[in-house]
Amino acid sequence: MVEDQGPGASAAAPVVTVAGPHVDRAEEVLTAEALAFVAGLHRAFEGRRRELLALRRERRAEIARTGTLDFLPGTAAVRAADWTVAGAPRALQDRRVEITGPTDRKMVVNALNSGAEVWLADFEDASSPTWANVVGGQVNLIDAFAGRIDFTTPAGKAYTLRPAAELATVVVRPRGWHLDERHLLVDGEPVAGAFVDFGLYFFHNAARLLARGAEDPNSGPYFYLPKTEGHLEARLWNEVFTHAQAALGIPYGTVRATVLIETITAAFEMDEILYELRDHAAGLNAGRWDYLFSIVKNFRDAGGRFVLPDRNTVTMASPFMAAYTRLLVRTCHRRGAHAIGGMAAFIPSRKDPEVNAAALKKVRADKDREAGNGFDGSWVAHPDLVPVARACFDAVLGERPHQKDNPGPAEPVTAADLLDIAAAGGTCTRTGLHNAVQVGIRYIEAWLRGLGAVAIFHMMEDAATAEISRSQIWQWIHNDVVLADTGEKATAELVRTLVSEELAHLRAELGEEAYSAGRWDEAARLLEQVALAEEFPDFLTLPALPLLG
């Protein structure tokens, strides 16, 4: 192995152990050189990653003690100063429609062909991190850039790539800082999933993408950064980028990263996050679903004023969500960065015209609002929604690639605005509790089988929406919520009853053979574990990981 000379490296060459099961073509990804590069990231930055995870716990304890959050006094000068991020490369100038999805072979072809400007190639919430998915996704991306990817369904339908000029720009989302990759060890320690996903992709593709840049404007090593909780975590990513570029001889500033503002703590540090990444920053994204989960997680013991009503009643028009997006647009445009809107999770139906019409109406209203409020682009989860979102942004942008000259709505955004959960209105109902149980069980069961993005009740669900489901169950129980539609109190006993009823319904719906072939009982036990535990588990994926292949 090549000895890493970065900060924190030891004298001996790293010992790298691949502990995962066999994956076809893994040898093309897990080369000695690529593994040495990932090991270098681990040795240089693992200590700091662990320190930052400890800081998360300390900050959560402080929120529990005070019941509030505020903008950081120590970084006021950064917020007040005039500065901008590096200019966007050509491939990221126009981002009006971005499609998201996992890196399985069919999705790679469909996403690149979708007509969206950007494809978020997801190793995080839309991907179940089986070793086959982790390694196979890297194989698929290499094949896509080499122009040799295709896919044929069991029914014989073939999918192939369109000409390069018509393909979406790839922006990879590695896993968040909190997740380990138990199948890859360096010096006997699991490597962070973030280092694995970023490192393997960057090692195999950064130089290839740059070499194609002259004839292919959609090329470059671009990333989405998930689950960031503050500017110190963004600083670590910036150090990783700097290290990686130097190690492979890639010019400094080539990497571009868009940060998902999907935690309540990060919402108070948007300026600081962009500042830390300013030579590598491309923008911020309103990660709405994880943002709601983060509010519950951080303020879970702060009383009834932080209780979220039924998930489907909390819209982006809710005052605290509107404040969050106003601040994001204003911050991005002041700093010369793109402001990217949130996910349209509704799934159109090609078989049910009524469902399709309802989905398209909701998506159109959502994207009209975002474009009108100053966003430069937005996310969709299905290729059929690309033209719908495009029409909404075309109506505002016209021929312009973005609207960074639009400062966004003028109302100031205060800490109180960001934390005014009670103003959302809405109620907590048995119907909402039942839906949380249904989504939780159905999503977790699919995740255990290796599927990270799942259509459930005409919505595209991923780990973020599953987190909302289980965290709301926990929150309602621990705040003695009375359900508005039945007058019952939300209790662990009621949840267990709903779980039991849902399993019986699934058994009857699927039939005994199909039910037994699934992982429904395991999914139900895991949902109860993460939703009914006395202490709130930070992420449902942490206790779920040992159950994966």
XYZ file of C-alpha atoms in Angstrom:
549
model
C 0.000 0.000 0.000
C 1.054 3.602 -0.625
C 1.941 5.348 2.600
C -0.242 8.370 3.345
C 1.726 11.524 4.186
C -1.219 13.711 5.194
C -1.861 15.069 8.666
C -2.046 12.355 11.277
C -0.394 9.684 9.117
C 1.695 7.099 10.924
C 5.050 5.764 9.762
C 3.755 2.353 8.691
C 1.788 1.757 5.535
C -1.945 1.363 6.275
C -3.381 -2.122 6.571
C -6.544 -2.201 4.481
C -9.033 -5.045 4.893
C -12.017 -5.601 2.622
C -14.523 -7.529 4.717
C -17.513 -7.391 2.403
C -19.055 -10.233 0.407
C -18.185 -10.779 -3.246
C -19.477 -8.110 -5.634
C -19.172 -8.480 -9.399
C -16.370 -6.334 -10.826
C -15.327 -5.152 -7.379
C -11.696 -5.562 -8.432
C -12.174 -2.659 -10.874
C -13.135 -0.341 -8.013
C -11.206 -1.722 -5.051
C -7.770 -1.471 -6.608
C -4.703 -1.246 -4.391
C -4.214 2.378 -5.416
C -7.833 3.352 -4.769
C -7.836 1.662 -1.372
C -4.588 3.403 -0.460
C -6.193 6.738 -1.372
C -9.199 6.014 0.854
C -6.872 4.859 3.627
C -5.053 8.178 3.335
C -8.317 10.036 3.905
C -9.042 7.866 6.919
C -5.635 8.406 8.508
C -5.635 12.125 7.828
C -9.155 12.979 8.955
C -10.748 10.208 11.021
C -9.669 11.776 14.304
C -11.264 15.083 13.404
C -14.452 13.352 12.232
C -14.808 11.678 15.616
C -14.204 14.982 17.397
C -16.974 16.599 15.372
C -19.387 13.770 16.129
C -18.635 14.327 19.825
C -19.324 18.047 19.354
C -22.722 17.138 17.916
C -23.582 15.343 21.142
C -22.376 18.283 23.231
C -24.441 20.732 21.224
C -27.546 18.553 21.495
C -27.074 18.497 25.259
C -26.868 22.289 25.263
C -30.089 22.540 23.234
C -31.747 20.200 25.720
C -30.564 22.416 28.586
C -31.641 25.742 27.061
C -34.512 24.765 24.769
C -33.341 27.165 22.088
C -30.813 27.979 19.355
C -29.362 31.227 18.039
C -26.895 32.538 15.502
C -23.305 32.134 16.660
C -21.870 35.289 18.249
C -18.320 34.153 17.516
C -18.868 34.223 13.746
C -20.782 37.499 13.491
C -17.918 39.032 11.515
C -18.259 36.369 8.816
C -21.969 37.070 8.488
C -21.391 40.828 8.307
C -18.478 40.826 5.853
C -18.730 41.122 2.077
C -17.390 38.030 0.348
C -18.543 35.582 -2.304
C -17.892 31.963 -3.160
C -15.951 30.872 -6.246
C -17.799 31.197 -9.525
C -19.796 28.195 -10.687
C -18.283 26.056 -13.439
C -20.129 25.881 -16.737
C -21.810 22.571 -15.870
C -23.383 24.043 -12.725
C -24.510 27.413 -14.044
C -28.023 26.209 -14.908
C -29.517 23.877 -12.302
C -33.204 24.559 -12.746
C -34.199 20.881 -12.542
C -32.327 18.224 -10.585
C -33.408 14.594 -10.349
C -32.378 12.423 -7.423
C -31.983 8.701 -7.047
C -29.752 5.770 -6.149
C -26.903 4.504 -8.310
C -28.377 1.199 -9.488
C -27.896 0.548 -13.181
C -31.436 1.319 -14.350
C -31.553 4.560 -12.371
C -28.183 5.674 -13.754
C -29.473 5.414 -17.317
C -32.902 6.897 -16.593
C -31.553 9.794 -14.541
C -28.872 10.741 -17.046
C -31.462 10.583 -19.846
C -34.201 12.352 -17.868
C -33.722 15.815 -19.339
C -32.814 17.265 -15.936
C -29.788 19.528 -15.762
C -28.369 17.626 -12.780
C -28.597 14.096 -11.428
C -27.918 13.688 -7.723
C -26.273 10.259 -7.719
C -27.117 9.167 -4.219
C -25.058 6.927 -1.960
C -26.918 8.333 1.041
C -30.623 8.524 1.911
C -31.883 7.020 -1.371
C -29.470 4.092 -1.144
C -29.463 1.178 1.248
C -25.746 0.802 2.009
C -25.312 -2.893 1.275
C -21.796 -3.680 0.112
C -23.243 -4.598 -3.284
C -24.845 -1.145 -3.569
C -21.750 0.689 -2.351
C -19.371 -1.034 -4.779
C -21.862 -1.605 -7.583
C -22.813 2.061 -7.610
C -19.180 2.999 -8.193
C -18.962 0.489 -11.051
C -22.082 1.960 -12.623
C -20.758 5.520 -12.484
C -17.445 4.484 -14.031
C -19.368 2.729 -16.812
C -21.564 5.768 -17.342
C -18.579 8.079 -17.812
C -16.999 5.521 -20.130
C -20.206 5.484 -22.199
C -20.722 1.747 -21.810
C -23.675 1.536 -19.456
C -26.979 -0.007 -20.463
C -29.794 -1.941 -18.822
C -32.358 -4.486 -20.012
C -35.405 -5.404 -17.939
C -36.533 -9.021 -17.490
C -39.296 -8.182 -19.977
C -36.685 -7.256 -22.567
C -36.979 -3.469 -22.492
C -33.574 -1.925 -23.194
C -32.231 1.321 -21.737
C -29.209 3.039 -23.296
C -27.615 6.468 -22.920
C -28.397 9.425 -25.103
C -25.556 11.484 -26.646
C -23.255 13.038 -24.021
C -24.441 16.593 -24.651
C -27.988 15.595 -23.635
C -27.064 13.928 -20.347
C -27.504 15.369 -16.868
C -24.483 16.568 -14.925
C -23.592 14.081 -12.184
C -23.391 15.380 -8.610
C -22.553 12.616 -6.130
C -23.919 12.548 -2.587
C -21.688 10.506 -0.250
C -22.924 9.301 3.104
C -23.019 11.648 6.085
C -20.287 11.918 8.696
C -22.130 9.680 11.176
C -22.094 6.438 9.164
C -19.268 3.888 9.146
C -18.569 1.418 6.369
C -18.149 -1.831 8.257
C -16.974 -3.725 5.159
C -13.795 -1.673 4.736
C -11.242 -1.451 7.553
C -8.040 0.550 7.829
C -5.679 -0.506 10.608
C -8.564 -2.526 12.035
C -11.017 0.396 12.172
C -14.111 0.851 9.980
C -13.706 3.660 7.481
C -16.295 6.429 7.396
C -18.865 5.866 4.667
C -18.213 9.447 3.559
C -14.529 8.684 2.918
C -15.413 5.495 1.027
C -18.040 7.066 -1.229
C -16.160 10.279 -1.887
C -12.744 8.654 -2.083
C -13.574 5.870 -4.528
C -15.546 8.191 -6.783
C -12.922 10.943 -6.762
C -10.015 8.550 -7.289
C -11.568 6.828 -10.293
C -13.313 9.750 -11.963
C -11.871 13.192 -11.143
C -9.079 13.106 -13.718
C -11.315 11.382 -16.273
C -13.976 14.084 -15.909
C -11.451 16.892 -16.228
C -9.937 15.322 -19.336
C -13.388 15.291 -20.942
C -14.136 18.872 -19.999
C -13.092 20.432 -23.305
C -15.701 18.538 -25.313
C -18.166 17.745 -22.526
C -19.487 20.705 -20.532
C -21.151 18.345 -18.048
C -17.908 17.125 -16.514
C -16.301 17.736 -13.154
C -16.018 16.233 -9.657
C -19.136 17.689 -8.052
C -20.724 16.702 -4.737
C -23.720 17.151 -2.462
C -22.840 17.152 1.246
C -25.535 15.675 3.527
C -26.413 15.880 7.215
C -24.036 18.772 7.911
C -24.737 20.235 11.348
C -22.470 23.265 11.298
C -19.573 25.146 9.743
C -16.864 23.085 11.439
C -18.160 20.026 9.612
C -18.053 22.003 6.358
C -14.472 22.973 7.204
C -13.574 19.289 7.450
C -15.039 18.650 4.006
C -13.012 21.545 2.634
C -9.857 20.011 4.104
C -10.775 16.664 2.539
C -11.199 18.306 -0.856
C -7.892 20.142 -0.558
C -6.089 16.958 0.482
C -7.681 14.856 -2.284
C -6.913 17.343 -5.032
C -3.285 17.628 -3.941
C -2.867 13.855 -3.624
C -4.039 13.230 -7.204
C -2.620 16.345 -8.827
C -6.047 17.866 -9.448
C -6.006 21.691 -9.534
C -7.116 23.342 -6.305
C -10.714 24.538 -6.506
C -11.791 21.959 -9.084
C -14.224 20.291 -6.665
C -17.598 21.946 -6.241
C -19.920 21.089 -3.377
C -23.529 21.925 -2.619
C -24.467 21.587 1.046
C -27.861 20.348 2.099
C -29.273 22.569 4.820
C -31.255 19.728 6.324
C -30.513 20.217 10.005
C -31.853 22.968 12.218
C -28.354 23.720 13.526
C -26.990 24.237 10.007
C -29.825 26.680 9.293
C -28.223 29.024 11.829
C -24.818 28.738 10.100
C -25.523 29.094 6.373
C -23.121 31.994 5.884
C -20.409 30.242 7.851
C -20.835 26.976 5.916
C -20.444 28.750 2.586
C -17.472 30.685 3.922
C -15.635 27.539 5.005
C -16.182 26.018 1.555
C -15.908 29.265 -0.399
C -13.255 28.018 -2.867
C -15.245 24.824 -3.430
C -18.841 25.925 -2.775
C -21.581 25.715 -5.390
C -24.686 26.396 -3.319
C -27.097 25.306 -0.615
C -30.137 23.067 -0.856
C -33.335 23.121 1.194
C -33.404 19.503 2.395
C -36.904 19.770 3.765
C -37.577 16.231 4.987
C -34.442 15.752 7.060
C -34.879 19.319 8.302
C -38.153 18.329 9.970
C -36.515 15.240 11.431
C -33.677 17.386 12.780
C -36.129 19.679 14.563
C -37.723 16.733 16.326
C -34.344 15.207 17.179
C -32.829 18.377 18.591
C -35.896 19.680 20.431
C -37.381 16.336 21.422
C -37.402 17.216 25.110
C -38.186 20.938 24.789
C -41.929 20.695 25.270
C -45.141 20.873 23.321
C -44.288 24.006 21.324
C -41.908 21.893 19.228
C -44.349 19.055 18.509
C -44.873 18.665 14.777
C -48.409 17.912 13.570
C -49.204 15.223 10.997
C -46.298 15.093 8.569
C -48.426 15.635 5.474
C -49.867 18.874 6.877
C -46.466 20.561 7.335
C -45.851 22.355 4.058
C -43.220 24.785 2.865
C -45.797 27.519 3.448
C -45.688 26.815 7.195
C -44.169 29.941 8.789
C -41.045 28.267 10.184
C -40.358 26.487 6.876
C -40.967 29.652 4.878
C -38.505 31.501 7.128
C -35.894 28.798 6.564
C -36.190 29.031 2.790
C -36.178 32.848 2.806
C -32.935 32.823 4.740
C -31.426 30.212 2.425
C -32.208 32.147 -0.762
C -30.998 35.430 0.679
C -27.788 33.909 2.016
C -26.947 32.085 -1.206
C -27.579 35.023 -3.490
C -25.686 37.455 -1.319
C -22.690 35.107 -1.553
C -22.989 34.303 -5.265
C -24.125 30.721 -4.687
C -27.049 28.750 -6.112
C -30.141 28.236 -3.960
C -31.684 24.858 -4.769
C -35.180 23.958 -3.633
C -36.445 20.802 -2.018
C -37.714 17.438 -3.119
C -41.044 16.942 -4.840
C -41.722 13.485 -3.434
C -45.075 12.935 -5.166
C -44.978 10.097 -7.685
C -47.078 10.396 -10.847
C -48.989 7.336 -11.999
C -49.014 6.199 -15.617
C -51.970 3.932 -14.840
C -54.245 6.106 -12.687
C -55.165 9.469 -14.281
C -56.690 10.793 -11.058
C -53.567 10.060 -8.995
C -51.422 11.487 -11.775
C -53.396 14.726 -11.978
C -53.256 15.216 -8.220
C -49.498 14.608 -8.109
C -48.775 16.991 -10.976
C -50.930 19.706 -9.402
C -49.059 19.473 -6.101
C -45.665 19.474 -7.773
C -46.567 22.431 -9.958
C -47.712 24.475 -6.958
C -44.549 23.572 -5.038
C -42.194 24.505 -7.876
C -44.095 27.690 -8.760
C -43.652 28.796 -5.163
C -39.938 28.015 -5.143
C -39.244 29.759 -8.449
C -41.280 32.761 -7.350
C -39.393 32.953 -4.049
C -36.004 33.201 -5.733
C -34.704 29.639 -5.922
C -32.462 28.816 -8.880
C -33.659 25.251 -9.260
C -35.278 22.356 -7.469
C -35.427 18.582 -7.026
C -37.772 15.942 -8.401
C -37.784 12.190 -7.756
C -39.271 10.925 -11.042
C -38.461 11.578 -14.722
C -42.106 12.431 -15.475
C -41.821 15.423 -13.148
C -38.845 16.956 -14.959
C -40.940 18.843 -17.566
C -43.359 20.012 -14.873
C -40.607 21.538 -12.746
C -38.872 22.948 -15.813
C -41.999 24.800 -16.928
C -42.276 26.424 -13.496
C -38.679 27.653 -13.522
C -38.715 28.562 -17.211
C -41.623 30.896 -16.501
C -39.450 32.834 -14.045
C -35.927 32.387 -15.416
C -36.591 32.489 -19.141
C -33.215 32.198 -20.863
C -31.262 33.122 -17.720
C -29.378 30.217 -16.089
C -30.293 31.341 -12.568
C -31.655 34.320 -10.622
C -28.820 35.151 -8.259
C -29.649 38.824 -8.763
C -32.913 38.179 -6.889
C -32.226 38.735 -3.167
C -35.410 36.894 -2.217
C -38.237 38.113 0.019
C -37.334 41.184 2.042
C -38.643 40.130 5.463
C -35.849 39.622 7.978
C -35.435 36.146 9.433
C -34.842 35.833 13.160
C -33.998 32.912 15.378
C -37.551 33.062 16.693
C -38.907 32.726 13.144
C -36.846 29.597 12.504
C -38.046 28.030 15.759
C -41.720 28.994 15.610
C -42.953 25.439 15.095
C -46.240 26.099 16.863
C -47.300 28.583 14.179
C -47.485 25.738 11.655
C -50.917 24.855 13.015
C -52.272 21.470 12.094
C -53.137 18.639 14.440
C -51.833 15.273 15.527
C -54.254 12.524 14.530
C -54.611 8.770 14.731
C -54.632 8.787 10.952
C -51.246 10.507 10.988
C -49.896 8.077 13.567
C -51.121 5.137 11.510
C -49.474 6.588 8.399
C -46.190 6.952 10.277
C -46.355 3.279 11.250
C -47.246 2.210 7.707
C -44.460 4.217 6.070
C -41.955 3.218 8.704
C -42.554 -0.527 8.360
C -42.783 -0.514 4.566
C -39.686 1.595 4.091
C -37.517 -0.241 6.625
C -38.484 -3.610 5.121
C -37.414 -2.441 1.669
C -34.209 -0.907 3.082
C -33.296 -4.215 4.710
C -33.640 -5.829 1.275
C -31.265 -3.270 -0.248
C -33.719 -0.679 -1.594
C -33.214 2.905 -0.452
C -35.806 4.799 -2.530
C -39.287 3.280 -2.338
C -42.670 4.360 -3.719
C -45.202 4.154 -0.880
C -48.748 5.527 -1.209
C -47.757 7.579 -4.295
C -44.823 9.197 -2.479
C -41.124 8.518 -3.000
C -39.882 7.655 0.448
C -36.244 7.477 1.519
C -34.364 7.340 4.802
C -35.214 10.982 5.546
C -38.963 10.485 5.355
C -38.682 7.263 7.359
C -36.819 9.245 10.022
C -39.699 11.726 10.230
C -42.166 8.873 10.655
C -40.363 7.189 13.535
C -39.286 10.454 15.212
C -42.838 11.802 15.231
C -44.047 8.602 16.864
C -41.411 9.066 19.574
C -42.183 12.762 19.985
C -45.936 12.333 20.264
C -45.611 9.585 22.871
C -43.097 11.495 24.986
C -45.176 14.679 24.887
C -48.451 12.970 25.844
C -50.107 14.093 22.620
C -53.879 13.627 22.440
C -54.993 12.635 18.940
C -57.439 15.169 17.570
C -59.600 12.770 15.561
C -60.192 10.119 18.248
C -59.332 11.708 21.596
C -56.873 8.902 22.372
C -53.468 9.573 23.835
C -50.490 8.561 21.712
C -48.874 5.727 23.662
C -46.411 2.928 23.055
C -49.264 0.467 23.513
C -51.299 2.139 20.768
C -48.302 2.104 18.442
C -47.705 -1.593 19.094
C -51.376 -2.220 18.271
C -51.040 -0.312 15.011
C -47.864 -2.225 14.161
C -49.605 -5.544 14.802
C -52.605 -4.520 12.710
C -50.362 -3.366 9.880
C -48.449 -6.655 9.819
C -51.733 -8.567 9.688
C -52.909 -6.347 6.838
C -49.664 -6.883 4.917
C -49.837 -10.656 5.421
C -53.392 -10.705 4.029
C -52.541 -8.342 1.168
C -49.349 -10.093 0.058
C -50.221 -13.688 0.833
C -48.311 -15.972 3.158
C -45.578 -16.905 0.690
C -44.698 -13.347 -0.323
C -44.957 -12.112 3.257
C -42.581 -14.820 4.489
C -40.122 -13.990 1.711
C -39.928 -10.405 2.941
C -38.411 -8.972 6.108
C -41.585 -7.569 7.614
C -41.212 -8.869 11.153
C -37.629 -7.567 11.359
C -38.781 -4.193 10.015
C -41.530 -3.972 12.623
C -39.128 -4.826 15.448
C -36.664 -2.212 14.233
C -39.387 0.434 13.949
C -40.460 -0.263 17.514
C -36.834 -0.135 18.641
C -36.171 3.318 17.162
C -39.632 4.788 17.816
C -40.412 3.461 21.277
C -37.028 3.445 23.013
C -36.789 5.573 26.137
C -33.666 7.285 24.776
C -34.009 8.698 21.258
C -31.655 6.934 18.763
C -29.912 9.602 16.671
C -30.416 7.761 13.365
C -32.514 4.690 12.610
C -29.826 3.510 10.187
C -27.297 3.003 12.987
C -29.050 0.049 14.676
C -30.196 -1.149 11.232
C -26.719 -1.417 9.676
C -25.757 -4.763 11.263
C -28.850 -6.299 9.621
C -27.655 -5.486 6.089
C -25.557 -7.699 3.831
